[in-house]
Short mmCIF file of C-alpha atoms in Angstrom, two decimals:
data_model
loop_
_atom_site.label_atom_id
_atom_site.label_comp_id
_atom_site.label_asym_id
_atom_site.label_seq_id
_atom_site.Cartn_x
_atom_site.Cartn_y
_atom_site.Cartn_z
CA MET A 30 -10.90 -67.73 4.48
CA LEU A 31 -14.37 -66.38 3.75
CA LEU A 32 -14.04 -63.97 6.69
CA LEU A 33 -10.70 -62.74 5.40
CA THR A 34 -12.15 -62.25 1.92
CA PHE A 35 -15.09 -60.34 3.42
CA LEU A 36 -12.82 -58.05 5.46
CA VAL A 37 -10.57 -57.31 2.47
CA THR A 38 -13.60 -56.56 0.28
CA CYS A 39 -15.06 -54.19 2.87
CA TYR A 40 -11.71 -52.46 3.30
CA ALA A 41 -11.24 -51.97 -0.44
CA ALA A 42 -14.78 -50.68 -0.93
CA GLY A 43 -14.77 -48.46 2.13
CA LEU A 44 -17.78 -50.28 3.61
CA PRO A 45 -18.42 -50.75 7.35
CA VAL A 46 -17.59 -54.20 8.64
CA PHE A 47 -20.46 -53.98 11.11
CA PRO A 48 -23.70 -52.00 10.64
CA ASN A 49 -22.87 -49.49 13.39
CA GLN A 50 -19.26 -48.92 12.26
CA ALA A 51 -18.66 -45.43 10.83
CA VAL A 52 -16.83 -45.22 7.53
CA LEU A 53 -13.77 -42.94 7.61
CA ARG A 54 -14.66 -39.91 5.53
CA PRO A 55 -12.05 -37.83 3.74
CA SER A 56 -10.53 -35.00 5.72
CA LEU A 57 -10.90 -31.61 4.11
CA ALA A 58 -8.44 -29.81 6.33
CA LEU A 59 -7.27 -26.56 4.84
CA PRO A 60 -3.80 -26.49 3.22
CA GLY A 61 -1.06 -26.78 5.80
CA ASP A 62 -3.39 -27.53 8.73
CA ASN A 63 -2.23 -31.13 9.15
CA SER A 64 0.74 -33.24 8.23
CA HIS A 65 0.22 -36.06 5.74
CA ARG A 66 1.96 -39.18 4.60
CA TYR A 67 2.44 -38.26 0.98
CA SER A 68 1.95 -40.73 -1.84
CA LEU A 69 1.04 -40.79 -5.50
CA PRO A 70 -2.59 -41.79 -6.10
CA MET A 71 -1.78 -45.08 -7.84
CA PHE A 72 0.14 -46.24 -4.76
CA ASP A 73 -2.36 -45.07 -2.13
CA LEU A 74 -3.90 -47.93 -0.14
CA GLN A 75 -7.08 -45.91 0.41
CA PRO A 76 -7.79 -44.37 -3.01
CA TRP A 77 -11.52 -43.98 -2.37
CA GLU A 78 -10.74 -41.35 0.26
CA ARG A 79 -8.85 -39.31 -2.29
CA VAL A 80 -11.71 -39.52 -4.78
CA ASP A 81 -14.22 -38.22 -2.24
CA GLU A 82 -11.80 -35.57 -1.00
CA ILE A 83 -11.26 -34.17 -4.50
CA ARG A 84 -14.97 -34.34 -5.30
CA LEU A 85 -15.75 -32.21 -2.26
CA ALA A 86 -12.79 -29.92 -2.94
CA ARG A 87 -14.06 -29.12 -6.43
CA LYS A 88 -17.32 -27.99 -4.87
CA GLY A 89 -15.65 -26.03 -2.08
CA TYR A 90 -12.74 -24.34 -3.89
CA LEU A 91 -14.13 -22.14 -6.65
CA TYR A 92 -12.49 -19.58 -8.91
CA GLY A 93 -13.65 -16.14 -7.83
CA SER A 94 -13.24 -12.62 -9.16
CA PRO A 95 -9.77 -11.04 -9.05
CA LEU A 96 -8.75 -8.62 -6.31
CA LEU A 97 -6.43 -5.61 -6.64
CA GLY A 98 -6.92 -5.30 -10.36
CA ASN A 99 -8.29 -7.47 -13.14
CA THR A 100 -5.61 -10.14 -13.01
CA SER A 101 -5.92 -13.78 -11.91
CA PHE A 102 -8.69 -15.64 -10.11
CA PHE A 103 -9.05 -15.37 -6.36
CA PRO A 104 -10.49 -18.33 -4.43
CA THR A 105 -14.07 -18.40 -3.22
CA GLY A 106 -16.58 -21.10 -2.27
CA ALA A 107 -17.06 -22.62 1.18
CA LEU A 108 -13.53 -23.99 1.43
CA GLY A 109 -11.92 -21.12 -0.46
CA ASP A 110 -13.50 -18.54 1.82
CA ALA A 111 -12.43 -20.51 4.91
CA MET A 112 -8.85 -20.72 3.63
CA VAL A 113 -8.74 -16.98 2.97
CA ALA A 114 -10.20 -16.21 6.42
CA ARG A 115 -7.59 -18.43 8.08
CA ASP A 116 -4.70 -16.84 6.17
CA ARG A 117 -6.03 -13.38 6.94
CA ALA A 118 -6.29 -14.13 10.67
CA GLN A 119 -2.73 -15.50 10.74
CA TRP A 120 -1.49 -12.44 8.88
CA PHE A 121 -3.03 -10.08 11.44
CA ARG A 122 -1.46 -12.03 14.29
CA ASP A 123 1.95 -11.67 12.68
CA VAL A 124 1.50 -8.03 11.73
CA GLY A 125 0.52 -7.20 15.30
CA TYR A 126 4.06 -7.91 16.43
CA VAL A 127 5.51 -5.74 13.67
CA THR A 128 3.22 -2.76 14.19
CA SER A 129 3.79 -2.79 17.95
CA ASN A 130 7.41 -1.91 17.15
CA VAL A 131 6.75 0.37 14.20
CA TYR A 132 4.34 2.78 15.87
CA HIS A 133 6.49 3.10 18.98
CA GLU A 134 9.61 3.80 16.95
CA LEU A 135 7.70 6.14 14.67
CA ASP A 136 6.90 8.28 17.70
CA GLN A 137 10.57 8.20 18.72
CA ALA A 138 11.73 9.34 15.27
CA ALA A 139 9.13 12.12 15.23
CA ALA A 140 10.28 13.29 18.66
CA ALA A 141 13.90 13.35 17.47
CA LEU A 142 12.88 15.49 14.50
CA MET A 143 10.95 17.90 16.70
CA LYS A 144 14.04 18.48 18.85
CA VAL A 145 16.05 19.75 15.88
CA ARG A 146 13.27 21.27 13.77
CA GLY A 147 14.81 24.71 14.02
CA SER A 148 18.14 23.51 12.65
CA ILE A 149 16.89 21.70 9.54
CA GLN A 150 18.84 23.49 6.84
CA SER A 151 19.32 20.81 4.18
CA LEU A 152 18.24 17.33 3.18
CA SER A 153 21.22 15.94 5.08
CA SER A 154 19.67 17.25 8.29
CA TYR A 155 16.97 14.61 7.99
CA GLU A 156 19.58 12.03 8.97
CA VAL A 157 18.13 12.40 12.45
CA LEU A 158 15.14 10.36 11.26
CA TYR A 159 17.38 7.37 10.54
CA LYS A 160 20.53 7.50 12.65
CA ASP A 161 20.18 5.34 15.78
CA GLN A 162 16.47 4.92 15.03
CA TRP A 163 14.28 1.93 14.07
CA VAL A 164 16.34 -0.50 16.16
CA SER A 165 13.53 -3.06 16.42
CA THR A 166 11.85 -2.41 13.07
CA ILE A 167 15.13 -2.65 11.12
CA PRO A 168 17.43 -4.70 13.39
CA ASP A 169 20.30 -4.66 10.88
CA GLY A 170 20.05 -0.90 10.58
CA VAL A 171 19.89 1.35 7.55
CA ALA A 172 21.65 -0.12 4.51
CA PRO A 173 25.41 0.47 4.96
CA GLY A 174 26.60 3.67 3.35
CA MET A 175 23.11 4.95 2.59
CA LEU A 176 23.32 7.97 4.89
CA THR A 177 26.74 8.94 3.54
CA ASN A 178 26.45 7.97 -0.14
CA TRP A 179 22.84 8.83 -0.91
CA THR A 180 23.73 11.68 -3.30
CA GLN A 181 26.23 9.61 -5.30
CA ASP A 182 25.33 8.69 -8.86
CA LEU A 183 26.75 5.19 -8.55
CA LEU A 184 24.47 4.37 -5.62
CA PHE A 185 21.46 5.66 -7.55
CA SER A 186 22.26 3.68 -10.68
CA MET A 187 23.08 0.46 -8.82
CA GLU A 188 19.61 0.54 -7.25
CA ARG A 189 18.43 -0.37 -10.75
CA LEU A 190 20.48 -3.57 -10.51
CA SER A 191 19.57 -4.40 -6.93
CA ILE A 192 16.41 -3.25 -5.16
CA ASN A 193 14.29 -3.03 -8.33
CA PRO A 194 15.94 -4.73 -11.32
CA TYR A 195 12.69 -5.24 -13.27
CA VAL A 196 12.61 -1.95 -15.21
CA VAL A 197 16.00 -1.30 -16.78
CA ARG A 198 16.92 -2.90 -20.10
CA ARG A 199 19.81 -2.59 -22.53
CA LEU A 200 19.00 -0.89 -25.85
CA HIS A 201 19.84 -3.09 -28.82
CA PRO A 202 22.06 -1.28 -31.37
CA SER A 203 19.82 -2.11 -34.32
CA ASN A 204 16.45 -3.18 -32.91
CA ASP A 205 15.82 -0.30 -30.47
CA HIS A 206 15.52 3.40 -31.27
CA LEU A 207 16.68 6.24 -29.01
CA PRO A 208 13.68 7.76 -27.20
CA LEU A 209 15.64 10.76 -25.86
CA ASP A 210 18.20 13.12 -27.36
CA VAL A 211 21.15 14.40 -25.35
CA ASP A 212 23.49 17.07 -26.71
CA ASP A 213 26.79 15.70 -28.03
CA HIS A 214 28.85 18.19 -26.00
CA VAL A 215 27.14 17.07 -22.79
CA MET A 216 27.57 13.44 -23.78
CA ARG A 217 31.30 13.72 -24.40
CA ASP A 218 31.82 15.24 -20.95
CA LEU A 219 29.82 12.50 -19.25
CA ALA A 220 30.73 9.44 -21.30
CA GLY A 221 34.46 9.59 -21.86
CA GLY A 222 34.23 11.28 -25.25
CA ARG A 223 31.40 9.09 -26.61
CA THR A 224 28.24 10.48 -28.15
CA LEU A 225 24.83 8.96 -27.46
CA ALA A 226 24.86 7.24 -30.86
CA VAL A 227 28.25 5.65 -30.16
CA LEU A 228 27.15 4.36 -26.75
CA HIS A 229 24.09 2.89 -28.44
CA GLN A 230 26.11 1.17 -31.16
CA GLU A 231 28.55 -0.24 -28.60
CA GLY A 232 25.70 -1.76 -26.58
CA ARG A 233 26.52 0.39 -23.55
CA LEU A 234 23.21 2.24 -23.32
CA PHE A 235 20.29 1.25 -21.05
CA LEU A 236 16.76 2.57 -20.63
CA ALA A 237 14.37 2.67 -17.67
CA ASN A 238 10.98 3.98 -18.73
CA HIS A 239 8.20 5.09 -16.37
CA SER A 240 6.49 7.41 -18.86
CA TYR A 241 3.28 5.33 -18.63
CA GLN A 242 2.64 6.95 -15.25
CA ALA A 243 1.92 10.28 -16.98
CA ALA A 244 -1.49 8.94 -18.01
CA TYR A 245 -2.66 8.58 -14.40
CA PRO A 246 -4.28 11.68 -12.84
CA LYS A 247 -2.57 12.99 -9.72
CA THR A 248 -4.07 13.23 -6.27
CA PRO A 249 -4.93 16.91 -5.62
CA GLY A 250 -2.11 18.65 -3.78
CA ARG A 251 0.42 15.96 -4.72
CA TRP A 252 3.08 15.87 -7.42
CA THR A 253 5.03 13.15 -9.17
CA ALA A 254 6.80 12.80 -12.49
CA ALA A 255 6.75 10.03 -15.11
CA CYS A 256 10.46 9.72 -15.76
CA THR A 257 12.37 8.18 -18.62
CA ALA A 258 16.05 7.62 -17.84
CA TYR A 259 19.22 6.57 -19.62
CA PHE A 260 21.95 4.59 -17.88
CA PHE A 261 25.24 3.48 -19.39
CA ILE A 262 28.40 1.46 -18.87
CA HIS A 263 31.23 3.97 -18.75
CA PRO A 264 33.85 3.11 -21.41
CA ARG A 265 36.77 3.85 -19.07
CA SER A 266 35.72 2.92 -15.54
CA GLY A 267 33.26 0.19 -16.49
CA ASP A 268 30.83 1.57 -13.89
CA PHE A 269 27.09 1.42 -14.49
CA LEU A 270 26.02 5.08 -14.17
CA PRO A 271 23.03 7.37 -14.77
CA LEU A 272 23.23 9.46 -17.93
CA ALA A 273 20.04 11.54 -18.25
CA ILE A 274 16.55 11.75 -16.73
CA LYS A 275 13.55 13.26 -18.51
CA THR A 276 10.56 14.03 -16.26
CA ASN A 277 7.81 13.95 -18.95
CA MET A 278 5.88 16.42 -16.78
CA GLY A 279 5.61 20.18 -16.46
CA SER A 280 8.47 21.86 -18.32
CA ASP A 281 9.61 18.37 -19.31
CA PHE A 282 13.30 19.06 -18.87
CA THR A 283 16.01 16.48 -19.39
CA TYR A 284 18.50 16.53 -16.52
CA THR A 285 22.09 15.30 -16.38
CA ALA A 286 24.89 15.30 -13.83
CA LEU A 287 26.23 18.50 -15.46
CA ASP A 288 23.23 20.43 -14.15
CA ASP A 289 23.15 22.16 -10.79
CA ALA A 290 23.64 19.58 -8.02
CA ASN A 291 20.20 20.20 -6.51
CA ASP A 292 18.49 20.00 -9.90
CA TRP A 293 20.19 16.69 -10.65
CA LEU A 294 19.28 15.41 -7.17
CA PHE A 295 15.69 16.46 -7.80
CA ALA A 296 15.63 14.44 -11.04
CA LYS A 297 16.92 11.34 -9.26
CA MET A 298 14.34 11.76 -6.50
CA ALA A 299 11.59 12.13 -9.11
CA PHE A 300 12.72 8.92 -10.80
CA ASN A 301 12.72 7.08 -7.47
CA MET A 302 9.11 8.13 -6.87
CA ASN A 303 8.16 6.40 -10.11
CA ASP A 304 10.35 3.40 -9.41
CA LEU A 305 8.82 2.80 -5.98
CA PHE A 306 5.33 2.87 -7.50
CA HIS A 307 6.46 0.27 -10.04
CA SER A 308 8.28 -2.05 -7.64
CA GLN A 309 5.43 -2.33 -5.14
CA LEU A 310 2.83 -3.20 -7.76
CA TYR A 311 4.90 -5.22 -10.22
CA HIS A 312 5.71 -7.53 -7.33
CA LEU A 313 1.99 -8.23 -6.92
CA ALA A 314 1.45 -8.93 -10.63
CA ASN A 315 4.59 -11.03 -11.03
CA THR A 316 4.36 -13.17 -7.88
CA HIS A 317 1.01 -13.46 -6.11
CA ASP A 318 -1.11 -13.15 -9.24
CA VAL A 319 0.92 -15.87 -10.98
CA ALA A 320 1.39 -18.36 -8.15
CA GLU A 321 -2.12 -18.32 -6.68
CA PRO A 322 -4.08 -19.81 -9.61
CA ILE A 323 -1.50 -22.60 -9.92
CA HIS A 324 -2.12 -23.53 -6.30
CA GLN A 325 -5.87 -23.11 -6.66
CA ALA A 326 -5.84 -25.64 -9.50
CA ALA A 327 -3.97 -28.08 -7.25
CA LEU A 328 -6.55 -27.62 -4.48
CA ARG A 329 -9.28 -28.65 -6.92
CA THR A 330 -7.52 -31.62 -8.53
CA MET A 331 -5.10 -33.14 -6.01
CA SER A 332 -5.52 -34.83 -2.68
CA ALA A 333 -3.76 -33.22 0.26
CA ARG A 334 -1.75 -36.45 0.32
CA HIS A 335 -0.23 -35.76 -3.10
CA PRO A 336 3.44 -34.69 -2.76
CA VAL A 337 3.15 -31.91 -5.35
CA ARG A 338 0.12 -30.54 -3.54
CA GLY A 339 2.07 -30.69 -0.27
CA TYR A 340 4.94 -28.82 -1.90
CA LEU A 341 2.62 -26.06 -3.09
CA ASP A 342 0.73 -25.87 0.21
CA ARG A 343 3.95 -25.07 2.04
CA LEU A 344 4.98 -22.55 -0.57
CA MET A 345 1.68 -20.67 -0.37
CA ASN A 346 1.65 -20.22 3.40
CA GLN A 347 -0.55 -17.19 4.22
CA ALA A 348 -0.51 -16.20 0.54
CA TYR A 349 -4.24 -15.60 0.37
CA ALA A 350 -4.13 -12.84 2.97
CA VAL A 351 -2.28 -10.43 0.71
CA ARG A 352 -4.94 -9.42 -1.79
CA PRO A 353 -7.92 -9.07 0.60
CA VAL A 354 -5.83 -7.13 3.12
CA GLY A 355 -4.65 -4.95 0.26
CA GLU A 356 -8.24 -4.26 -0.76
CA GLU A 357 -9.26 -3.41 2.81
CA PHE A 358 -6.36 -1.31 4.04
CA LEU A 359 -3.96 -0.39 1.24
CA PHE A 360 -6.03 0.35 -1.85
CA ASN A 361 -9.28 1.37 -0.20
CA GLU A 362 -10.45 4.96 -0.54
CA GLY A 363 -8.36 7.08 1.82
CA GLY A 364 -6.24 4.08 2.84
CA PHE A 365 -2.50 3.75 3.25
CA TYR A 366 -1.87 3.97 -0.49
CA ASP A 367 -3.84 7.19 -0.93
CA SER A 368 -2.11 8.73 2.07
CA SER A 369 1.36 7.86 0.76
CA PHE A 370 1.50 8.07 -3.04
CA ALA A 371 0.81 10.92 -5.44
CA LEU A 372 -1.33 8.68 -7.66
CA PRO A 373 -4.81 7.52 -6.54
CA ASN A 374 -5.40 3.94 -5.43
CA TRP A 375 -7.16 2.96 -8.64
CA ALA A 376 -4.03 3.89 -10.61
CA GLY A 377 -2.18 1.17 -8.72
CA LYS A 378 -4.84 -1.37 -9.66
CA LYS A 379 -4.78 -0.19 -13.27
CA PHE A 380 -1.01 -0.60 -13.43
CA THR A 381 -1.19 -4.08 -11.88
CA THR A 382 -3.78 -5.12 -14.46
CA ASP A 383 -1.78 -3.77 -17.39
CA ALA A 384 1.52 -5.21 -16.14
CA TYR A 385 -0.02 -8.65 -15.54
CA TRP A 386 -1.49 -9.04 -19.01
CA GLU A 387 1.35 -7.37 -20.90
CA HIS A 388 4.29 -9.16 -19.29
CA ALA A 389 4.35 -9.85 -15.55
CA GLY A 390 1.78 -12.65 -15.70
CA HIS A 391 3.43 -14.53 -18.55
CA PHE A 392 4.85 -17.73 -17.16
CA ARG A 393 7.79 -18.38 -19.46
CA ALA A 394 8.75 -14.81 -20.38
CA THR A 395 9.35 -13.87 -16.75
CA ASP A 396 11.51 -16.87 -15.92
CA PHE A 397 14.46 -15.64 -13.85
CA TYR A 398 17.22 -16.29 -16.41
CA ARG A 399 15.14 -15.66 -19.51
CA ASP A 400 13.85 -12.29 -18.33
CA LEU A 401 17.33 -11.00 -17.46
CA ALA A 402 18.74 -12.24 -20.77
CA THR A 403 15.85 -10.75 -22.77
CA ARG A 404 16.56 -7.34 -21.26
CA GLY A 405 20.28 -7.58 -22.02
CA LEU A 406 21.36 -7.80 -18.39
CA LEU A 407 22.70 -11.35 -18.57
CA ASN A 408 24.71 -13.19 -21.26
CA CYS A 409 24.49 -10.20 -23.61
CA SER A 410 26.13 -10.72 -27.01
CA TYR A 411 25.93 -7.11 -28.26
CA GLY A 412 27.53 -5.13 -25.44
CA PRO A 413 29.98 -5.34 -22.53
CA LEU A 414 29.09 -7.34 -19.44
CA LEU A 415 27.85 -5.61 -16.32
CA ARG A 416 30.81 -5.45 -13.97
CA SER A 417 28.54 -5.82 -10.94
CA PHE A 418 24.98 -7.14 -10.75
CA PRO A 419 24.01 -7.44 -7.05
CA PHE A 420 20.52 -8.79 -7.66
CA TYR A 421 21.74 -11.61 -9.87
CA ASP A 422 24.70 -12.40 -7.62
CA THR A 423 22.35 -12.69 -4.64
CA VAL A 424 19.48 -14.54 -6.25
CA ALA A 425 21.22 -16.94 -8.66
CA PRO A 426 22.51 -19.20 -5.83
CA MET A 427 18.97 -19.29 -4.42
CA VAL A 428 17.59 -20.32 -7.79
CA LYS A 429 20.24 -23.02 -8.13
CA ALA A 430 19.35 -24.41 -4.69
CA ILE A 431 15.65 -24.45 -5.63
CA GLU A 432 16.42 -26.22 -8.91
CA ASP A 433 18.60 -28.83 -7.18
CA PHE A 434 16.01 -29.53 -4.49
CA THR A 435 13.16 -29.75 -6.99
CA SER A 436 15.10 -32.13 -9.22
CA VAL A 437 15.65 -34.48 -6.30
CA PHE A 438 12.01 -34.09 -5.29
CA VAL A 439 10.78 -35.07 -8.76
CA GLU A 440 13.23 -37.96 -9.14
CA THR A 441 12.24 -39.31 -5.73
CA TYR A 442 8.52 -39.49 -6.46
CA TYR A 443 8.81 -40.18 -10.19
CA PRO A 444 11.86 -42.45 -10.63
CA GLU A 445 10.38 -43.58 -13.95
CA SER A 446 9.06 -41.02 -16.44
CA GLY A 447 6.02 -43.17 -17.20
CA LEU A 448 4.73 -42.63 -13.68
CA MET A 449 3.74 -39.08 -14.58
CA GLY A 450 1.34 -40.38 -17.18
CA ASP A 451 -0.10 -42.83 -14.65
CA ASP A 452 -0.65 -40.10 -12.05
CA HIS A 453 -4.21 -39.02 -12.85
CA GLU A 454 -4.20 -36.27 -10.21
CA LEU A 455 -1.13 -34.71 -11.81
CA GLN A 456 -2.79 -35.01 -15.21
CA ASP A 457 -5.98 -33.41 -13.90
CA TRP A 458 -3.93 -30.54 -12.43
CA ILE A 459 -2.36 -29.92 -15.83
CA ARG A 460 -5.70 -30.11 -17.62
CA GLU A 461 -7.16 -27.66 -15.11
CA HIS A 462 -4.40 -25.21 -16.03
CA LEU A 463 -4.82 -25.69 -19.74
CA PHE A 464 -8.56 -25.10 -19.49
CA HIS A 465 -8.42 -21.95 -17.36
CA ARG A 466 -5.09 -20.31 -18.28
CA PRO A 467 -3.89 -21.69 -21.64
CA ALA A 468 -2.07 -18.54 -22.74
CA PHE A 469 0.10 -18.28 -19.66
CA LEU A 470 1.38 -21.82 -19.18
CA PRO A 471 4.65 -23.14 -20.55
CA GLY A 472 4.41 -25.52 -23.47
CA ILE A 473 6.16 -28.08 -21.33
CA LEU A 474 2.90 -28.66 -19.49
CA GLY A 475 1.27 -29.97 -22.61
CA MET A 476 4.09 -32.44 -23.23
CA ILE A 477 4.42 -33.40 -19.55
CA PRO A 478 8.00 -34.65 -19.60
CA ASP A 479 8.82 -33.05 -16.25
CA ILE A 480 6.92 -31.08 -13.62
CA SER A 481 10.02 -29.53 -12.09
CA PRO A 482 9.99 -26.39 -14.31
CA VAL A 483 6.45 -25.68 -13.15
CA ILE A 484 7.37 -25.89 -9.48
CA HIS A 485 10.55 -23.91 -10.15
CA ALA A 486 8.53 -21.13 -11.69
CA VAL A 487 6.09 -20.98 -8.80
CA LEU A 488 8.93 -20.91 -6.30
CA LEU A 489 10.70 -18.18 -8.20
CA ARG A 490 7.60 -16.00 -8.36
CA VAL A 491 7.26 -16.02 -4.58
CA HIS A 492 10.83 -16.30 -3.32
CA VAL A 493 12.68 -14.38 -6.02
CA GLY A 494 9.95 -12.03 -7.17
CA ASN A 495 11.31 -9.05 -5.34
CA ILE A 496 14.21 -8.30 -3.04
CA ALA A 497 13.02 -6.26 -0.07
CA ARG A 498 13.73 -2.60 -0.49
CA GLY A 499 16.25 -1.11 1.89
CA VAL A 500 16.02 2.40 3.21
CA GLY A 501 16.71 4.50 0.13
CA ILE A 502 17.52 8.13 -0.40
CA PRO A 503 15.84 10.11 2.40
CA SER A 504 13.49 11.81 0.00
CA PRO A 505 9.76 11.90 -0.83
CA GLU A 506 9.98 8.77 -2.99
CA ARG A 507 6.26 8.06 -2.76
CA GLY A 508 5.17 11.50 -3.94
CA ALA A 509 5.77 15.14 -3.18
CA ASP A 510 3.20 17.12 -1.22
CA ARG A 511 3.36 20.02 -3.66
CA VAL A 512 4.67 20.81 -7.11
CA LEU A 513 8.43 21.10 -6.93
CA VAL A 514 10.10 23.98 -8.70
CA GLN A 515 12.03 22.73 -11.71
CA GLU A 516 15.03 24.89 -12.49
CA ALA A 517 17.65 23.21 -14.61
CA ILE A 518 19.53 23.59 -17.83
CA GLN A 519 17.63 21.91 -20.62
CA VAL A 520 20.01 19.76 -22.67
#
């Protein structure tokens, strides 16, 4: 009996039974390196290991300076640096496979263009760059209809509700003013007899504003606009269509579909330049910059055996490669960004910073449903419904699946609500958030009735943050190599 008591005491205290017996020390494997038997701390049979593990983790995972703009913390410290190095190495292994296809097929596309260079007479001639090309890089091929419909207004406008739905918003009849004027005669021809004021009052008018890009200096020898555009729901067809595009640069014309076809196409191309700039960088501010500090707090407060920590570890697979690789190869001086866009690399970082603090980094405001409703795209009470919303139709079932899974996950580990209060690692995770990021966390964290909205939000930032862009209009969407001549009727 005394021997049994001695053995139990040694086991509980983590002491060696014999002088030469090594005590099992906590494993500080990096996230995702090993599988674990997950348990809440109050049910763990070896709680002392968790205490030591978290103590060492708090010393090894530190909050470092932001990368790619002044946004959220980026991990540093002995363990943080090791985690970043591991993710970066894995990223380069994966990207090696991709680039081996891309560079080979890039040469093939260039060779195809060289064969017909004497017969390039119009933009349509550039189809040779896409047709029967990029078989390995884009296995499913160019988006169906893109090479035949790329000049159509409906395709252009529906890109606002599909590949980048984070800019357009419906103008409220009484709360929003009209930033652009369009002649009533032009309006009646385009909008089934309605004037701009009538469309506004009926809740049919939408705005997509990239005028903020005018403040960024241009790369010498490059050109881009800073477009503001109206879209509207046509009162007869119900289609979501473009109405007018103002460049906010140069002669600052406002273009409509009644202008010369090439002038109107130019305006749509100019808008797409601005929209591509936005979509690439808003994704960073709205996903990586939001999800990473939530995971970093879990690394510092939860054992790797905690189920919530395990959930987040899987979600953040290779996440910490993105920002350092971006600093090294995308936004470095003379890097891929500078060689592609008309705005310098620091403009991208400036936009990311501004977007993060103004809206993209706000946890509750950018919730999937709330954000769409706030911008009048979903459940709008002051205008007609959108007849088609591809982004929502695609993503909503994903969100529902995430919500269902997370609800089961929470109910499985916390069958009684009181268990959340007993889970000191969960409580420490919440306190870590409240201390470092109080302005950006949902109020629900302070009340702690349910952790599922937190996990939902993290999942949504990464999985739903941005739908991959397809191959768009074959045009210089990143930036033109010279100032384009603007010849259009000013309306």
